[in-house]
Tab-separated table of C-alpha atoms in Angstrom:
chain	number	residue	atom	x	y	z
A	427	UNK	CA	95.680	110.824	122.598
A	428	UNK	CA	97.894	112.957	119.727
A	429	UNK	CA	100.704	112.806	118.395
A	430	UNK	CA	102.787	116.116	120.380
A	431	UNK	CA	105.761	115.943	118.882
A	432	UNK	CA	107.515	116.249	115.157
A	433	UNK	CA	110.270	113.922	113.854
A	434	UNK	CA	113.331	115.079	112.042
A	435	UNK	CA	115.045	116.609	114.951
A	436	UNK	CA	118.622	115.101	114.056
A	437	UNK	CA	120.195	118.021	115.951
A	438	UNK	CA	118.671	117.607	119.274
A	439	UNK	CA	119.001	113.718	119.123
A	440	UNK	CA	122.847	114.139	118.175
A	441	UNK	CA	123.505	116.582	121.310
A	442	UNK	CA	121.174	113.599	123.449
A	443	UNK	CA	123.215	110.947	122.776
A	444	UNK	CA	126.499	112.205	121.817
A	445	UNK	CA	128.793	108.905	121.828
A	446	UNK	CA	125.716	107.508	119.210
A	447	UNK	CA	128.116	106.181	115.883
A	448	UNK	CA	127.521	108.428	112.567
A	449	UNK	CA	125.913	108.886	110.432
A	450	UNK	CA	122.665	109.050	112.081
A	451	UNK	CA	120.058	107.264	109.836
A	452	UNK	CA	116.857	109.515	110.454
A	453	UNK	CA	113.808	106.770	110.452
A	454	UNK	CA	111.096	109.669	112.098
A	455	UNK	CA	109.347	111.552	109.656
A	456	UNK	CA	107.701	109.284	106.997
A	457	UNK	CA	109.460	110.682	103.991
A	458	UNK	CA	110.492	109.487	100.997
A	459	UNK	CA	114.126	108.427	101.420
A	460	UNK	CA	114.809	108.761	97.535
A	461	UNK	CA	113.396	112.554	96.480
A	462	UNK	CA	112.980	113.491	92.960
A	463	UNK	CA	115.115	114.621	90.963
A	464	UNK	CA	114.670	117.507	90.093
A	465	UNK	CA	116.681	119.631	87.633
A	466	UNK	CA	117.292	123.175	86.056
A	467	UNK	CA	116.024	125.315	87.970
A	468	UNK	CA	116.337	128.818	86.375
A	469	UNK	CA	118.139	131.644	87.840
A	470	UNK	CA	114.943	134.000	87.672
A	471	UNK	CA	113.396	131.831	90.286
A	472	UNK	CA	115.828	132.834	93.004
A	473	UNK	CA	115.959	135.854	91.672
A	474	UNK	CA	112.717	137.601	91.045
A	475	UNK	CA	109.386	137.063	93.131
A	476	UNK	CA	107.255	134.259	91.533
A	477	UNK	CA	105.319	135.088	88.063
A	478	UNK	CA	101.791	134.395	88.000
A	479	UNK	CA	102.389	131.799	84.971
A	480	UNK	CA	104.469	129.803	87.203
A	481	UNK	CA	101.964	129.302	89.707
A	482	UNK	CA	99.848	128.593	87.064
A	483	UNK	CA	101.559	125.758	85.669
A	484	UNK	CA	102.919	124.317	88.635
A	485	UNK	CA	99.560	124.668	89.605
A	486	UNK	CA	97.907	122.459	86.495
A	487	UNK	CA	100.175	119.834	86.644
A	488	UNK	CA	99.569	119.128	90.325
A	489	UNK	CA	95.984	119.235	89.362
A	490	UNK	CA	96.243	116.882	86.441
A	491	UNK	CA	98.693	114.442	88.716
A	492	UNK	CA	95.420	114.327	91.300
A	493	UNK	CA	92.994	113.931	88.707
A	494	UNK	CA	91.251	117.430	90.516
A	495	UNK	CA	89.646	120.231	88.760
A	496	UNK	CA	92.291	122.564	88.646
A	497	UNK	CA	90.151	125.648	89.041
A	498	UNK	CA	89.741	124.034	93.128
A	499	UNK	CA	93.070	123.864	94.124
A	500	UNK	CA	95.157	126.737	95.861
A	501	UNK	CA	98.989	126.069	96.483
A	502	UNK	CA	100.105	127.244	99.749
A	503	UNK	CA	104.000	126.509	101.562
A	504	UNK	CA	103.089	123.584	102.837
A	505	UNK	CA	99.979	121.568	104.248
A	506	UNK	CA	101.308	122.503	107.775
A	507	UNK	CA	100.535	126.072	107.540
A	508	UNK	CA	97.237	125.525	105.975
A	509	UNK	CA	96.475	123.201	109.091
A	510	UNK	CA	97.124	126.266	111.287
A	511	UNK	CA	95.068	128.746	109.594
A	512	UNK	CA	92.027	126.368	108.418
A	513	UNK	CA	90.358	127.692	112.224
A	514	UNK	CA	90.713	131.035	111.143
A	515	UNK	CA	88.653	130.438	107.789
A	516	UNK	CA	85.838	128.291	108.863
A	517	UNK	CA	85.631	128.559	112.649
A	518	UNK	CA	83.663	126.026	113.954
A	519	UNK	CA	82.223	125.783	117.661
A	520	UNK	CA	82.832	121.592	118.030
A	521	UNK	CA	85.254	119.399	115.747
A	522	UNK	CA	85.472	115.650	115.354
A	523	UNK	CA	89.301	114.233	114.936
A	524	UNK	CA	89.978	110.558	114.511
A	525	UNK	CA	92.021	109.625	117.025
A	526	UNK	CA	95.098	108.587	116.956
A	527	UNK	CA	95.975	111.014	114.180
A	528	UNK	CA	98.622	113.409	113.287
A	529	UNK	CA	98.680	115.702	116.324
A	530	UNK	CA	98.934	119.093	114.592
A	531	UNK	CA	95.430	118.632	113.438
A	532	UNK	CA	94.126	118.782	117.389
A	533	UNK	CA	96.669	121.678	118.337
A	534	UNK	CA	95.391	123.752	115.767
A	535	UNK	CA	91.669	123.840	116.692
A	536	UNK	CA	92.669	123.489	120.609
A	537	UNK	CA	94.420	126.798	119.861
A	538	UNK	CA	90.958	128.155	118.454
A	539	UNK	CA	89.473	127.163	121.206
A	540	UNK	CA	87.003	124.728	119.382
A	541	UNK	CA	84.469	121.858	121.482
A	542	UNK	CA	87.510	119.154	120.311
A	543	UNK	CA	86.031	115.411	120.299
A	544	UNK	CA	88.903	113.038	119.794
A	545	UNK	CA	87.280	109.518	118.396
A	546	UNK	CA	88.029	106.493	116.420
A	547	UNK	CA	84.963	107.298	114.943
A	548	UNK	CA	84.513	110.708	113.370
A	549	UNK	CA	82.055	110.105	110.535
A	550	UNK	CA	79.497	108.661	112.830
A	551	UNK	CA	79.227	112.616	114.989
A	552	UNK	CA	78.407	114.483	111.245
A	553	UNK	CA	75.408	115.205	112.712
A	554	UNK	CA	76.659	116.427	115.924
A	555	UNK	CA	79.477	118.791	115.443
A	556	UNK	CA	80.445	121.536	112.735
A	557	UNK	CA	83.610	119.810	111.550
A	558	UNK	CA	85.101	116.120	110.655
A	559	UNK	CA	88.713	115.898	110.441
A	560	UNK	CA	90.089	112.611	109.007
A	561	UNK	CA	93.816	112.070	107.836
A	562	UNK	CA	93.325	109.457	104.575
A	563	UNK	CA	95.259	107.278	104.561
A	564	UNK	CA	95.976	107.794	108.519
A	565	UNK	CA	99.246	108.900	110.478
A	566	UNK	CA	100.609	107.093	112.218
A	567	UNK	CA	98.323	103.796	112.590
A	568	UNK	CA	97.800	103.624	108.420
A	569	UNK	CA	93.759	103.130	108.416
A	570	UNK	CA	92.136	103.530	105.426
A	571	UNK	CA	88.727	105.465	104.528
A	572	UNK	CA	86.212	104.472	101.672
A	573	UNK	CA	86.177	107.555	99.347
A	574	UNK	CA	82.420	107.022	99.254
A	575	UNK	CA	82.053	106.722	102.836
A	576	UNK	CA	83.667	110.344	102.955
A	577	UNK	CA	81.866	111.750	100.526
A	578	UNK	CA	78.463	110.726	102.060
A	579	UNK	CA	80.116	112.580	105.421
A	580	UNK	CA	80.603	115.489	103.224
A	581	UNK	CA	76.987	115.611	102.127
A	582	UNK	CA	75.576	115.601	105.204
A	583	UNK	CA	77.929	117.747	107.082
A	584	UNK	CA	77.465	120.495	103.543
A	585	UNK	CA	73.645	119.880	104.553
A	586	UNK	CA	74.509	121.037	107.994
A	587	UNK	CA	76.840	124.134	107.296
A	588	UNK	CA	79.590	122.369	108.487
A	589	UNK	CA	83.227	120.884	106.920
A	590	UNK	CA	84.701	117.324	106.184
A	591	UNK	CA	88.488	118.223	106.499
A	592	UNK	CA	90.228	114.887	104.805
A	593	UNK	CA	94.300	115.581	104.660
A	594	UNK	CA	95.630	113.416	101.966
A	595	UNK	CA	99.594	113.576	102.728
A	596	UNK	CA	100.347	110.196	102.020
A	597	UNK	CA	97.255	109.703	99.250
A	598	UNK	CA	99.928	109.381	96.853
A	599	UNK	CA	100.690	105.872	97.430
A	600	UNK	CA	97.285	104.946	96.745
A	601	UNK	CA	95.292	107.390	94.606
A	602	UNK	CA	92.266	105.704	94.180
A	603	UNK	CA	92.036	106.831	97.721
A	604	UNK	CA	91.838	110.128	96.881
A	605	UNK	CA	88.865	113.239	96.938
A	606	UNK	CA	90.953	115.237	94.992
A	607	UNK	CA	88.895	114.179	92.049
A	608	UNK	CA	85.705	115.557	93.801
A	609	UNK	CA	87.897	119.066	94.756
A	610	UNK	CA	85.485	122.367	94.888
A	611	UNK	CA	82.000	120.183	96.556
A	612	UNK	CA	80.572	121.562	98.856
A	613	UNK	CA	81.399	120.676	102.847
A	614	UNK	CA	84.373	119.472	101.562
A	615	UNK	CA	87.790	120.254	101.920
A	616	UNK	CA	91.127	118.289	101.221
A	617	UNK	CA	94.901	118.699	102.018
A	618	UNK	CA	97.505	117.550	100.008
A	619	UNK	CA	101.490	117.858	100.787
A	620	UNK	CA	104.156	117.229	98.477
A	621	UNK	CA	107.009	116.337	100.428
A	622	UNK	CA	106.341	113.417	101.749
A	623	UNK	CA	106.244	111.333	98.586
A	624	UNK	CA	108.458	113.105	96.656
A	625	UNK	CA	111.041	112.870	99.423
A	626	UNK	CA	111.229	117.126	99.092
A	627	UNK	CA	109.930	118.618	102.729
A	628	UNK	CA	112.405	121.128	102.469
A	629	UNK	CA	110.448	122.258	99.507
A	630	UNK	CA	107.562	123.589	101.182
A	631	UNK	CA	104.963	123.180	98.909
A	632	UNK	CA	101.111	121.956	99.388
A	633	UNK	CA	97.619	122.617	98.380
A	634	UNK	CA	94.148	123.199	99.394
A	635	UNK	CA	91.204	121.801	97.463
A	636	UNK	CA	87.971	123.263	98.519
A	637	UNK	CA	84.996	125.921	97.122
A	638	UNK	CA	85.689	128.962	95.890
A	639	UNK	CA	84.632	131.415	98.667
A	640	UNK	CA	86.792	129.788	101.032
A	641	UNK	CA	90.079	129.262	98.846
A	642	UNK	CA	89.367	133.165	98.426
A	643	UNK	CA	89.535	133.274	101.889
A	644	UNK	CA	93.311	131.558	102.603
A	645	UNK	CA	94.187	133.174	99.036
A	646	UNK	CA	94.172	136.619	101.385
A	647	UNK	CA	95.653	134.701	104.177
A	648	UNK	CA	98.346	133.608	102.458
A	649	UNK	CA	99.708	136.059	100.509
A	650	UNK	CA	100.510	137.254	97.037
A	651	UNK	CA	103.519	135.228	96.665
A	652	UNK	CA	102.712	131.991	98.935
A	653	UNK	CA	104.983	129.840	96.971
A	654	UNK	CA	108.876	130.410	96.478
A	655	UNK	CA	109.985	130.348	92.456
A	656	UNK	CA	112.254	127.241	92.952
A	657	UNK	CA	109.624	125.204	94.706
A	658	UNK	CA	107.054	126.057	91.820
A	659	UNK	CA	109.342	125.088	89.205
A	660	UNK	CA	109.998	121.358	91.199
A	661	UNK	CA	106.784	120.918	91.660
A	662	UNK	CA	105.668	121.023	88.199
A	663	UNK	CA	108.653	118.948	87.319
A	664	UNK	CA	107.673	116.251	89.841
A	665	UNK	CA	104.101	116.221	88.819
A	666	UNK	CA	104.307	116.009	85.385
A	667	UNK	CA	106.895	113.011	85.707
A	668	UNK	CA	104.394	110.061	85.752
A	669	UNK	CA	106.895	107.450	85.332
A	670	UNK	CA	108.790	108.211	88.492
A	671	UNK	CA	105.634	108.422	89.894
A	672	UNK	CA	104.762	104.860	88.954
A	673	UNK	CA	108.272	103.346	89.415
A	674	UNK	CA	108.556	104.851	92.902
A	675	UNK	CA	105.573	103.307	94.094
A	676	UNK	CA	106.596	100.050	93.342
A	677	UNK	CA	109.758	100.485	95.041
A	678	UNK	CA	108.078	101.769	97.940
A	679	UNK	CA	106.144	99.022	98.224
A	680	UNK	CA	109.119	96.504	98.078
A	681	UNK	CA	111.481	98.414	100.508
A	682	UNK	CA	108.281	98.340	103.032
A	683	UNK	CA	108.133	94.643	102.466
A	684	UNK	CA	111.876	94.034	103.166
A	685	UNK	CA	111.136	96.705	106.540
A	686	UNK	CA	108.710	94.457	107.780
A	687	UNK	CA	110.741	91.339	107.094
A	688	UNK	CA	113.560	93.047	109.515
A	689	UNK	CA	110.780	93.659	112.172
A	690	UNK	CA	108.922	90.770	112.062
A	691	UNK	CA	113.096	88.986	112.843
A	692	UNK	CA	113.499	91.584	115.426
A	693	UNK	CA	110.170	90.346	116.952
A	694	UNK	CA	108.398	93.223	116.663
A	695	UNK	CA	104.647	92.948	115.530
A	696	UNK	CA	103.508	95.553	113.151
A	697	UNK	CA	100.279	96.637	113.189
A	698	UNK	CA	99.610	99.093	110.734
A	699	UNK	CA	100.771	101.658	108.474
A	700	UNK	CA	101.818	102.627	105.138
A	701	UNK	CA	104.451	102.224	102.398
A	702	UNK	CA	106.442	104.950	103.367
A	703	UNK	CA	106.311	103.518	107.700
A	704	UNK	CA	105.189	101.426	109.971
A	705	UNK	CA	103.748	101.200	113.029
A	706	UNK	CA	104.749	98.971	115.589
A	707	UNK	CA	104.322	97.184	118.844
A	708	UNK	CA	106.557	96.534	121.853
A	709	UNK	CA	106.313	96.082	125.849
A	710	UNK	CA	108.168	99.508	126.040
A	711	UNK	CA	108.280	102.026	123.615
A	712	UNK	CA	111.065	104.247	125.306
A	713	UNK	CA	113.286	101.894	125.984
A	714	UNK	CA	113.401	100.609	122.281
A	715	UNK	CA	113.342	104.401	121.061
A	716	UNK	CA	116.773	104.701	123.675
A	717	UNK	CA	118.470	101.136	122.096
A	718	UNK	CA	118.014	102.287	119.074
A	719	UNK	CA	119.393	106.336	119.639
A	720	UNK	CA	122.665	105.201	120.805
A	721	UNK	CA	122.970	102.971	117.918
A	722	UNK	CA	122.747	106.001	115.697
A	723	UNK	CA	118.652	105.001	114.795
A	724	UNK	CA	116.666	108.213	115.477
A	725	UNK	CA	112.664	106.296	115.253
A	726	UNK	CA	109.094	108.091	116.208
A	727	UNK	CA	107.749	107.422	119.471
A	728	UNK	CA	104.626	109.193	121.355
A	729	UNK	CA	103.656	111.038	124.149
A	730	UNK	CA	100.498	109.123	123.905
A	731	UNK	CA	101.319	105.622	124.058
A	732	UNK	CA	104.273	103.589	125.620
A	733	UNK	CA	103.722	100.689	123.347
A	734	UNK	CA	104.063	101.708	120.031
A	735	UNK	CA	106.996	103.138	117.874
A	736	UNK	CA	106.744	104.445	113.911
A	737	UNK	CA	109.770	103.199	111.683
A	738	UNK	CA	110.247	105.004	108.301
A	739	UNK	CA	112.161	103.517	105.341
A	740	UNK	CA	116.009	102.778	105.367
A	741	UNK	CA	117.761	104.810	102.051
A	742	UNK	CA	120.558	101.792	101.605
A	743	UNK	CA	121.234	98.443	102.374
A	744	UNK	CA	123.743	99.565	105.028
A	745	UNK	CA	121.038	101.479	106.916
A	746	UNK	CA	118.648	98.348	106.857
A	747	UNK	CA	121.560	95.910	108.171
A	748	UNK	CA	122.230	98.909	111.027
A	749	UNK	CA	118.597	98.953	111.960
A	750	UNK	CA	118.640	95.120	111.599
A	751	UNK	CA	121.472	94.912	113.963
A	752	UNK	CA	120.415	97.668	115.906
A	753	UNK	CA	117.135	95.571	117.293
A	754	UNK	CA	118.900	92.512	117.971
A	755	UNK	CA	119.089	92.149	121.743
């Protein structure tokens, strides 16, 4: 019952539906429509391989912007790729995913060939499996955990031998939903991704927050240089900015507001996710996915579920009256 495919494959739905109007308006990945922006970025970073005191102080001011102890946090290109090589580090025999949930997460320990229970309840098998894999808050559906419901998971499953894997991509919208604070316990280990919030996926940046034996671990995995000089420089620029930060929240918050205000006129019933999507309802899933791809509207639908459709934000008033006009019958 995962999610199989990605969004943000503009090029394949331009050659599907080739008399679709441009621009496209791309409403299927979840991302930030308004990225940071980021500025002077110095020739050296193109140039030369990454210094060691960039890392370093890209690497602090993500840690200060999470509240986490720095000393817990590796950076790696992205919290896909850490995902995909998580099996290799702490190889567990059965794994608990909360279900419906981002569907990398269950390709990645099918691949390893892992005892895979898919639940709506993974906290409640800590006792009965090696891993927990949550996504806080959750893609696609929104649900929220209780920090200190996940850190008593954490305990036990530490107690056990075993891993609570919580990834935290859209945490930024809410960070008092955060473990990053609580990055190094033991049994724990957390995900973060920059792009999403910051609206910079082309970036390629994430981290890993988790004890020191196993960040040694993916350190070797990944590399010497894991992170490209340009996307160290951005991310400490984006990090340190707390204002954006603030302000872009709040206008997060209100462009969701205004999304829901077109679906709920489009008679569409949403029923759950976050500031940066929704998730929504409808007799047929495909054909509103098809209506709205030759309108120029490329939205997320599932292989697991014809009922349900995830809407990201429009960038511009124009895009929100074309989706607005788009779902009117």
């Amino acid at each position: 019952m995962q999610d199989g495919q990605h969004g943000g494959a503009l090029d394949l739905m331009r050659a599907a539906f080739p008399s679709a109007p441009e621009p496209w308006i791309d409403l299927s990945t979840g991302i930030n429509p308004w990225s940071y922006p980021f500025r002077d970025i110095p020739d050296a970073a193109y140039r030369h391989l990454p210094v060691r005191d960039a890392y370093d102080s890209c690497r602090s001011a993500m840690a200060k912007a999470l509240r986490a102890p720095a000393e817990s946090l590796l950076l790696a290109p992205g919290s896909e790729l850490l995902i995909r090589l998580l099996p290799k580090v702490i190889n567990p025999r059965r794994v608990a995913i909360l279900t419906p949930m981002y569907g990398d997460h269950v390709e990645a320990w099918r691949r390893a060939r892992c005892d895979i229970i898919e639940t709506e309840d993974p906290l409640g098998l800590a006792d009965q499996v090696d891993a927990v894999v949550v996504c806080n808050p959750n893609n696609p559906d929104g649900r929220r955990f209780a920090p200190d419901s996940l850190l008593r998971t954490a305990e036990r499953l530490a107690c056990l031998g075993g891993w609570l894997i919580v990834d935290e991509a859209y945490a930024d919208l809410d960070p008092s939903l955060s473990l990053a604070p609580h990055g190094g316990k033991d049994g724990l280990i957390v995900l973060r991704s920059f792009g999403k919030f910051y609206g910079l996926a082309g970036v390629r940046l994430g981290a890993l927050l988790a004890p020191e034996a196993l960040r040694s671990e993916m350190q070797h995995l990944l590399g010497v240089w894991p992170v490209s000089g340009p996307a160290l420089h951005i991310g400490k620029q984006a990090c340190r900015d707390e204002a954006w930060q603030r302000e872009m929240r709040s206008r997060l918050a209100d462009a969701r507001v205004r999304l829901d205000r077109i679906l709920h006129a489009a008679g569409l019933k949403v029923v759950g996710g976050t500031d940066l999507f929704r998730l929504v309802e409808t007799e047929n899933a495909t054909r509103l996915w098809e209506h709205l791809a030759h309108h120029g509207i490329y939205v997320r639908r599932f292989d697991w579920s014809d009922r349900l459709v995830r809407i990201g934000l429009p960038e511009t008033d124009a895009a929100e009256t074309r989706l607005s006009a788009g779902l009117t019958p």
